[in-house]
CSV table of C-alpha atoms in Angstrom, one decimal:
chain,number,residue,atom,x,y,z
A,13,UNK,CA,12.4,-29.4,-20.9
A,14,UNK,CA,11.0,-30.5,-17.7
A,15,UNK,CA,11.5,-27.9,-15.0
A,16,UNK,CA,12.7,-28.8,-11.4
A,17,UNK,CA,14.8,-26.2,-10.6
A,18,UNK,CA,12.2,-23.6,-8.8
A,19,UNK,CA,14.0,-23.3,-5.7
A,20,UNK,CA,16.5,-21.3,-7.8
A,21,UNK,CA,14.3,-19.2,-9.9
A,22,UNK,CA,10.6,-20.2,-10.8
A,23,UNK,CA,10.3,-20.4,-14.7
A,24,UNK,CA,6.8,-20.8,-15.7
A,25,UNK,CA,4.9,-17.7,-14.3
A,26,UNK,CA,1.7,-16.3,-14.8
A,27,UNK,CA,1.2,-14.3,-18.2
A,28,UNK,CA,0.4,-11.4,-16.3
A,29,UNK,CA,3.8,-11.2,-15.1
A,30,UNK,CA,5.6,-10.8,-18.5
A,31,UNK,CA,2.9,-8.6,-19.7
A,32,UNK,CA,3.5,-6.3,-17.3
A,33,UNK,CA,6.8,-6.0,-17.3
A,34,UNK,CA,6.4,-5.5,-21.2
A,35,UNK,CA,3.6,-2.8,-20.1
A,36,UNK,CA,6.1,-0.6,-17.6
A,37,UNK,CA,9.0,-1.0,-20.0
A,38,UNK,CA,7.0,0.9,-22.4
A,39,UNK,CA,5.0,3.4,-20.0
A,40,UNK,CA,6.5,3.8,-17.0
A,41,UNK,CA,8.2,6.5,-15.4
A,42,UNK,CA,10.2,7.5,-12.5
A,43,UNK,CA,8.4,6.9,-9.1
A,44,UNK,CA,8.9,10.0,-7.0
A,45,UNK,CA,10.8,11.8,-9.6
A,46,UNK,CA,8.5,14.1,-11.3
A,47,UNK,CA,4.8,15.6,-11.1
A,48,UNK,CA,3.7,14.6,-14.8
A,49,UNK,CA,1.5,11.4,-15.7
A,50,UNK,CA,4.1,8.8,-16.3
A,51,UNK,CA,5.8,9.3,-13.2
A,52,UNK,CA,2.8,9.6,-11.3
A,53,UNK,CA,1.0,6.2,-12.3
A,54,UNK,CA,4.9,4.8,-11.6
A,55,UNK,CA,4.6,6.0,-8.0
A,56,UNK,CA,0.9,4.7,-7.4
A,57,UNK,CA,1.8,1.4,-8.9
A,58,UNK,CA,5.1,1.3,-6.6
A,59,UNK,CA,2.7,2.1,-3.9
A,60,UNK,CA,0.1,-0.4,-4.7
A,61,UNK,CA,3.0,-3.2,-4.7
A,62,UNK,CA,3.8,-2.0,-1.2
A,63,UNK,CA,0.4,-2.8,-0.2
A,64,UNK,CA,0.1,-5.8,-1.6
A,65,UNK,CA,3.4,-7.1,-0.1
A,66,UNK,CA,1.8,-5.4,3.5
A,67,UNK,CA,-1.2,-7.7,3.1
A,68,UNK,CA,0.8,-10.8,2.2
A,69,UNK,CA,3.2,-10.4,5.2
A,70,UNK,CA,0.8,-8.9,8.0
A,71,UNK,CA,2.6,-5.5,7.9
A,72,UNK,CA,0.4,-3.1,9.1
A,73,UNK,CA,2.0,0.0,7.0
A,74,UNK,CA,2.6,-0.3,3.6
A,75,UNK,CA,5.6,2.2,3.5
A,76,UNK,CA,7.7,-0.1,6.0
A,77,UNK,CA,8.2,-2.3,2.8
A,78,UNK,CA,11.0,-1.3,1.1
A,79,UNK,CA,12.0,-3.2,-2.7
A,80,UNK,CA,15.6,-4.4,-3.2
A,81,UNK,CA,17.1,-6.5,-5.9
A,82,UNK,CA,16.5,-10.0,-3.9
A,83,UNK,CA,16.9,-11.8,-0.5
A,84,UNK,CA,20.6,-11.6,-0.5
A,85,UNK,CA,20.5,-7.6,-0.9
A,86,UNK,CA,17.6,-7.6,1.8
A,87,UNK,CA,19.6,-9.8,4.1
A,88,UNK,CA,22.6,-7.6,4.0
A,89,UNK,CA,20.7,-4.2,4.4
A,90,UNK,CA,19.0,-6.1,7.4
A,91,UNK,CA,22.0,-8.1,8.9
A,92,UNK,CA,24.8,-5.0,8.2
A,93,UNK,CA,22.0,-2.2,9.3
A,94,UNK,CA,20.8,-4.0,12.6
A,95,UNK,CA,23.9,-5.3,14.3
A,96,UNK,CA,27.1,-3.5,15.8
A,97,UNK,CA,30.1,-4.7,17.3
A,98,UNK,CA,29.6,-6.6,20.9
A,99,UNK,CA,26.2,-7.8,19.8
A,100,UNK,CA,25.7,-11.3,20.0
A,101,UNK,CA,23.8,-12.8,17.0
A,102,UNK,CA,22.2,-16.5,16.9
A,103,UNK,CA,21.7,-18.5,13.3
A,104,UNK,CA,21.6,-21.8,12.1
A,105,UNK,CA,23.5,-24.2,10.1
A,106,UNK,CA,20.8,-24.4,7.5
A,107,UNK,CA,21.6,-21.2,6.0
A,108,UNK,CA,22.5,-19.7,2.5
A,109,UNK,CA,25.6,-17.9,2.1
A,110,UNK,CA,23.0,-14.6,1.5
A,111,UNK,CA,22.9,-15.0,5.6
A,112,UNK,CA,26.2,-16.4,6.5
A,113,UNK,CA,28.4,-14.4,4.4
A,114,UNK,CA,27.1,-11.1,5.8
A,115,UNK,CA,27.2,-12.7,9.3
A,116,UNK,CA,30.7,-13.4,8.9
A,117,UNK,CA,31.7,-10.1,7.8
A,118,UNK,CA,30.1,-8.5,10.6
A,119,UNK,CA,32.0,-11.4,13.0
A,120,UNK,CA,35.0,-9.6,11.8
A,121,UNK,CA,33.7,-6.1,12.8
A,122,UNK,CA,33.2,-7.5,16.5
A,123,UNK,CA,29.9,-9.2,16.6
A,124,UNK,CA,29.9,-12.7,18.5
A,125,UNK,CA,28.0,-15.1,16.3
A,126,UNK,CA,26.8,-18.3,17.0
A,127,UNK,CA,25.7,-21.3,14.8
A,128,UNK,CA,23.7,-23.9,16.0
A,129,UNK,CA,24.5,-26.9,14.3
A,130,UNK,CA,22.2,-29.5,12.6
A,131,UNK,CA,21.9,-33.1,12.9
A,132,UNK,CA,21.9,-35.5,10.1
A,133,UNK,CA,18.6,-35.3,9.0
A,134,UNK,CA,18.9,-31.4,8.7
A,135,UNK,CA,17.2,-30.4,11.9
A,136,UNK,CA,18.2,-28.1,14.6
A,137,UNK,CA,17.3,-28.1,18.3
A,138,UNK,CA,15.1,-25.1,19.7
A,139,UNK,CA,16.4,-26.0,23.0
A,140,UNK,CA,19.7,-25.3,22.2
A,141,UNK,CA,18.7,-22.4,20.7
A,142,UNK,CA,17.1,-21.1,23.7
A,143,UNK,CA,20.1,-22.1,25.9
A,144,UNK,CA,22.6,-20.1,23.5
A,145,UNK,CA,21.1,-16.8,24.4
A,146,UNK,CA,22.8,-14.2,26.7
A,147,UNK,CA,22.6,-11.0,27.9
A,148,UNK,CA,24.5,-9.4,24.7
A,149,UNK,CA,22.4,-11.9,22.4
A,150,UNK,CA,20.5,-9.3,20.0
A,151,UNK,CA,19.2,-11.0,17.5
A,152,UNK,CA,18.0,-14.2,16.0
A,153,UNK,CA,18.6,-14.9,11.8
A,154,UNK,CA,17.6,-17.8,10.2
A,155,UNK,CA,15.9,-19.2,7.0
A,156,UNK,CA,12.5,-20.0,6.7
A,157,UNK,CA,13.2,-23.4,4.8
A,158,UNK,CA,16.6,-24.8,4.0
A,159,UNK,CA,17.2,-24.6,0.0
A,160,UNK,CA,19.0,-28.2,0.0
A,161,UNK,CA,16.6,-30.2,2.7
A,162,UNK,CA,13.1,-28.3,2.3
A,163,UNK,CA,13.2,-28.6,6.0
A,164,UNK,CA,11.3,-25.7,7.8
A,165,UNK,CA,12.0,-24.0,10.8
A,166,UNK,CA,8.8,-23.4,13.3
A,167,UNK,CA,8.7,-19.6,13.0
A,168,UNK,CA,5.8,-19.0,15.8
A,169,UNK,CA,8.3,-20.9,18.1
A,170,UNK,CA,11.4,-18.8,17.4
A,171,UNK,CA,9.6,-15.5,17.4
A,172,UNK,CA,8.2,-16.7,20.7
A,173,UNK,CA,11.6,-17.1,21.8
A,174,UNK,CA,12.5,-13.8,20.4
A,175,UNK,CA,9.4,-12.1,22.0
A,176,UNK,CA,10.9,-13.5,25.7
A,177,UNK,CA,13.5,-12.1,25.6
A,178,UNK,CA,13.1,-9.2,23.5
A,179,UNK,CA,15.3,-10.3,20.6
A,180,UNK,CA,15.0,-8.7,17.2
A,181,UNK,CA,14.0,-11.6,14.2
A,182,UNK,CA,15.4,-11.7,10.8
A,183,UNK,CA,13.9,-14.2,8.7
A,184,UNK,CA,15.6,-15.6,5.6
A,185,UNK,CA,11.9,-16.2,3.3
A,186,UNK,CA,13.8,-17.2,0.0
A,187,UNK,CA,12.3,-20.3,-0.2
A,188,UNK,CA,8.5,-19.5,1.0
A,189,UNK,CA,7.5,-16.2,0.4
A,190,UNK,CA,4.3,-16.8,-1.8
A,191,UNK,CA,3.5,-20.6,-1.0
A,192,UNK,CA,3.4,-20.6,2.9
A,193,UNK,CA,1.6,-18.5,5.1
A,194,UNK,CA,3.9,-15.8,6.7
A,195,UNK,CA,2.5,-13.1,9.3
A,196,UNK,CA,4.9,-10.9,10.8
A,197,UNK,CA,2.7,-9.9,14.0
A,198,UNK,CA,1.9,-13.2,14.3
A,199,UNK,CA,5.2,-15.0,14.4
A,200,UNK,CA,7.0,-11.7,15.7
A,201,UNK,CA,8.9,-11.3,12.8
A,202,UNK,CA,11.1,-7.9,13.1
A,203,UNK,CA,12.6,-8.0,9.8
A,204,UNK,CA,11.2,-10.1,6.9
A,205,UNK,CA,13.8,-10.7,3.3
A,206,UNK,CA,12.4,-11.9,0.6
A,207,UNK,CA,12.5,-12.3,-3.4
A,208,UNK,CA,10.0,-12.2,-6.0
A,209,UNK,CA,11.4,-14.7,-8.6
A,210,UNK,CA,11.1,-18.0,-6.6
A,211,UNK,CA,7.7,-19.0,-4.9
A,212,UNK,CA,6.2,-15.5,-5.8
A,213,UNK,CA,6.8,-16.0,-9.6
A,214,UNK,CA,7.4,-12.6,-10.3
A,215,UNK,CA,10.5,-11.3,-12.3
A,216,UNK,CA,14.3,-11.8,-11.6
A,217,UNK,CA,16.0,-8.9,-9.6
A,218,UNK,CA,13.4,-7.7,-7.4
A,219,UNK,CA,13.0,-8.4,-3.6
A,220,UNK,CA,12.1,-6.7,-0.7
A,221,UNK,CA,12.5,-5.7,2.8
A,222,UNK,CA,9.7,-5.6,5.4
A,223,UNK,CA,10.8,-3.9,8.7
A,224,UNK,CA,8.4,-3.3,11.7
A,225,UNK,CA,7.7,-0.1,13.0
A,226,UNK,CA,9.6,-0.1,16.4
A,227,UNK,CA,12.8,-1.6,14.2
A,228,UNK,CA,15.4,1.2,12.5
A,229,UNK,CA,17.8,-0.2,9.8
A,230,UNK,CA,20.4,1.8,9.0
A,231,UNK,CA,21.0,2.2,5.4
A,232,UNK,CA,23.2,0.1,3.1
A,233,UNK,CA,23.5,2.7,0.5
A,234,UNK,CA,23.0,6.6,0.4
A,235,UNK,CA,22.1,8.7,-2.7
A,236,UNK,CA,19.4,10.0,-4.7
A,237,UNK,CA,15.5,9.5,-2.9
A,238,UNK,CA,13.1,12.1,-4.9
A,239,UNK,CA,12.6,13.9,-1.7
A,240,UNK,CA,15.0,16.4,1.0
A,241,UNK,CA,17.5,16.9,-2.0
A,242,UNK,CA,19.2,19.3,0.2
A,243,UNK,CA,19.8,16.8,3.1
A,244,UNK,CA,23.5,15.6,3.3
A,245,UNK,CA,22.3,12.4,4.9
A,246,UNK,CA,20.0,10.2,3.5
A,247,UNK,CA,16.3,10.8,4.3
A,248,UNK,CA,15.7,8.4,7.5
A,249,UNK,CA,11.9,7.8,7.0
A,250,UNK,CA,10.9,4.7,5.4
A,251,UNK,CA,10.9,3.5,2.9
A,252,UNK,CA,13.7,6.2,1.4
A,253,UNK,CA,16.1,5.5,3.8
A,254,UNK,CA,16.6,2.0,2.3
A,255,UNK,CA,16.1,2.7,-1.2
A,256,UNK,CA,18.3,5.3,-2.7
A,257,UNK,CA,18.5,5.2,-6.4
A,258,UNK,CA,16.1,4.6,-9.0
A,259,UNK,CA,14.0,1.7,-8.4
A,260,UNK,CA,13.6,-1.4,-10.2
A,261,UNK,CA,10.0,-0.1,-12.1
A,262,UNK,CA,9.6,-3.2,-14.4
A,263,UNK,CA,10.3,-5.5,-11.5
A,264,UNK,CA,8.0,-4.0,-9.3
A,265,UNK,CA,5.5,-4.1,-12.1
A,266,UNK,CA,6.0,-7.6,-12.6
A,267,UNK,CA,6.0,-8.2,-8.7
A,268,UNK,CA,2.6,-6.5,-8.6
A,269,UNK,CA,1.2,-8.5,-11.6
A,270,UNK,CA,2.3,-11.8,-9.1
A,271,UNK,CA,0.9,-10.8,-6.4
A,272,UNK,CA,-2.2,-10.0,-7.9
A,273,UNK,CA,-2.2,-13.6,-9.4
A,274,UNK,CA,-1.3,-15.3,-6.2
A,275,UNK,CA,-4.8,-13.2,-4.5
A,276,UNK,CA,-6.9,-15.0,-7.2
A,277,UNK,CA,-5.7,-18.4,-6.0
A,278,UNK,CA,-6.4,-20.6,-3.3
A,279,UNK,CA,-3.2,-20.8,-1.3
A,280,UNK,CA,-4.0,-23.7,0.2
A,281,UNK,CA,-4.5,-25.6,-2.5
A,282,UNK,CA,-1.2,-24.3,-4.3
A,283,UNK,CA,0.9,-25.5,-1.5
A,284,UNK,CA,-0.9,-29.0,-1.2
A,285,UNK,CA,-0.2,-29.7,-4.9
A,286,UNK,CA,3.1,-28.6,-4.8
A,287,UNK,CA,3.6,-31.1,-1.5
A,288,UNK,CA,1.7,-33.9,-3.3
A,289,UNK,CA,4.5,-33.7,-6.7
A,290,UNK,CA,7.1,-33.4,-3.8
A,291,UNK,CA,5.8,-36.3,-1.5
A,292,UNK,CA,4.8,-38.4,-5.0
A,293,UNK,CA,8.5,-38.2,-6.2
A,294,UNK,CA,10.0,-39.0,-3.1
A,295,UNK,CA,7.8,-41.8,-2.3
A,296,UNK,CA,9.0,-42.9,-6.0
A,297,UNK,CA,12.6,-42.6,-5.6
A,298,UNK,CA,13.2,-43.8,-1.8
A,299,UNK,CA,13.2,-47.5,-2.3
A,300,UNK,CA,15.8,-47.4,-5.4
A,301,UNK,CA,19.2,-48.9,-4.7
A,302,UNK,CA,21.5,-46.7,-4.1
A,303,UNK,CA,20.0,-43.7,-3.6
A,304,UNK,CA,20.5,-41.7,-0.7
A,305,UNK,CA,17.9,-38.9,0.2
A,306,UNK,CA,18.6,-35.7,2.5
A,307,UNK,CA,16.2,-34.1,4.8
A,308,UNK,CA,13.5,-34.9,7.5
A,309,UNK,CA,10.4,-36.2,5.3
A,310,UNK,CA,8.4,-36.7,8.4
A,311,UNK,CA,7.5,-33.2,8.9
A,312,UNK,CA,3.8,-32.5,8.3
A,313,UNK,CA,5.0,-28.9,6.2
A,314,UNK,CA,8.3,-28.5,4.2
A,315,UNK,CA,9.3,-26.9,1.4
A,316,UNK,CA,8.4,-28.8,-2.2
A,317,UNK,CA,12.3,-30.2,-2.1
A,318,UNK,CA,13.9,-33.4,-2.7
A,319,UNK,CA,17.6,-33.8,-2.7
A,320,UNK,CA,19.3,-36.9,-3.7
A,321,UNK,CA,22.4,-38.5,-5.0
A,322,UNK,CA,23.3,-41.8,-6.9
A,323,UNK,CA,25.9,-43.9,-4.8
A,324,UNK,CA,29.3,-42.0,-5.1
A,325,UNK,CA,28.9,-40.4,-8.5
A,326,UNK,CA,29.1,-36.6,-8.3
A,327,UNK,CA,26.0,-34.9,-8.4
A,328,UNK,CA,27.0,-32.5,-11.0
A,329,UNK,CA,27.3,-35.8,-13.5
A,330,UNK,CA,24.2,-36.9,-12.3
A,331,UNK,CA,22.4,-33.5,-13.2
A,332,UNK,CA,24.2,-33.4,-16.6
A,333,UNK,CA,23.1,-36.4,-17.4
A,334,UNK,CA,19.3,-35.9,-16.4
A,335,UNK,CA,19.4,-33.1,-18.5
A,336,UNK,CA,21.4,-34.5,-21.6
A,337,UNK,CA,19.2,-37.5,-21.9
A,338,UNK,CA,15.8,-36.6,-20.7
A,339,UNK,CA,15.7,-33.2,-20.6
A,340,UNK,CA,15.1,-32.7,-17.0
A,341,UNK,CA,16.6,-29.6,-15.3
A,342,UNK,CA,17.6,-29.8,-11.8
A,343,UNK,CA,20.5,-28.2,-9.4
A,344,UNK,CA,23.5,-29.9,-8.6
A,345,UNK,CA,26.7,-29.0,-6.3
A,346,UNK,CA,26.9,-27.3,-3.4
A,347,UNK,CA,23.5,-24.6,-3.7
A,348,UNK,CA,25.3,-22.3,-1.4
A,349,UNK,CA,25.1,-24.1,1.7
A,350,UNK,CA,28.4,-24.9,2.8
A,351,UNK,CA,27.3,-25.4,6.6
A,352,UNK,CA,24.3,-28.0,5.8
A,353,UNK,CA,26.5,-30.2,3.1
A,354,UNK,CA,29.0,-30.1,6.3
A,355,UNK,CA,26.0,-31.6,8.3
A,356,UNK,CA,24.7,-34.3,5.7
A,357,UNK,CA,28.4,-35.1,5.1
A,358,UNK,CA,28.4,-34.3,1.4
A,359,UNK,CA,30.8,-31.2,1.1
A,360,UNK,CA,32.5,-33.5,-1.6
A,361,UNK,CA,30.1,-35.2,-3.3
A,362,UNK,CA,27.1,-31.8,-3.3
A,363,UNK,CA,23.9,-33.0,-4.4
A,364,UNK,CA,21.2,-33.1,-6.6
A,365,UNK,CA,17.9,-31.3,-5.7
A,366,UNK,CA,14.5,-31.7,-7.4
A,367,UNK,CA,12.1,-28.6,-6.5
A,368,UNK,CA,8.6,-28.5,-7.6
A,369,UNK,CA,6.0,-26.0,-8.4
A,370,UNK,CA,2.4,-26.1,-9.1
A,371,UNK,CA,2.9,-25.6,-12.8
A,372,UNK,CA,4.5,-29.1,-12.9
A,373,UNK,CA,2.7,-32.0,-13.3
A,374,UNK,CA,2.3,-35.8,-12.1
A,375,UNK,CA,3.6,-37.1,-15.7
A,376,UNK,CA,6.7,-34.7,-15.4
A,377,UNK,CA,7.4,-36.1,-11.6
A,378,UNK,CA,7.0,-39.8,-13.1
A,379,UNK,CA,9.2,-39.3,-15.9
A,380,UNK,CA,11.8,-37.7,-13.2
A,381,UNK,CA,11.1,-41.3,-11.1
A,382,UNK,CA,11.7,-43.2,-14.0
A,383,UNK,CA,14.6,-41.4,-14.9
A,384,UNK,CA,16.6,-41.8,-11.4
A,385,UNK,CA,15.4,-45.3,-11.5
A,386,UNK,CA,17.3,-45.7,-15.2
A,387,UNK,CA,20.5,-43.9,-13.7
A,388,UNK,CA,20.8,-45.7,-10.8
A,389,UNK,CA,20.4,-49.2,-12.2
A,390,UNK,CA,22.9,-48.7,-15.2
A,391,UNK,CA,26.2,-50.4,-14.4
């Protein structure tokens, strides 16, 4: 199988990731729940992973990184733990439902929500973003890159807008964490939400939320903490305030191995290979009759995603043909990005998404181009 569904989850991962998960399953105790060797080793691994996360994302204090199941949980924690009735929040039409649905819940609770529209190429206006700020605006919540078009938002520019207006800045880094540079200090990010199973190449079921020291996030869940057991409330220090219950030890071990693997690689070369694979595929299919491609391909940096349709054929039909006839894995449908599909006028058809990893090859890309050409020219 040729795997072009990396925006959903990475499939090819370093061998060390699976080895670390297996080893943890056989040896790992419960972090912060004992003083015996297995528990202490677990606690050390958990701390070391926080340290690697902090180094990766420009966070000064490792304890400000808390573990979650994925970006969705991180974003729920951030959005529902930061904003209150009477606050005004700005977001964009590029967002995944993991941003939109928590914001819609908060809107019902009394938060005022502004959603910046996207044009037919899936781009927003930063001038409109600044113009939307008012006296009750508390924060901006946005993705780093669209999971449908691959279009990226300028976090430096948005961070400066937030700095100038003293706003919270919450970033969904689902599509970028691990392959694009992210520095919370330089970008003025208040809360960074990420998952481990995409470009970071970790296991499914592990993610994180990074919170700067000047920001307090109310706990999304409460319960066992391993410390201060006689308190009626969840301990209020990070990371414990956001980590009720037993952590996903094997997932953290796998994420630790993935982060260590990244530290042995040239990150610029990893990105350049993904970009080359994406660009080669885009150039190979864009002039095929009947092909429509979505997104802005003039930008110097973009996530390695190409979403397309063949004439008016349902995207699900095209994706099934790619899988059954050519053994090519893609993603069809709405991609949990309803507002972006509305902007692209693909609500009914959806889109076929090709998303690339540096583990893919040029030969695989060429086979993908050939498959699209065959499907587009068949009667």
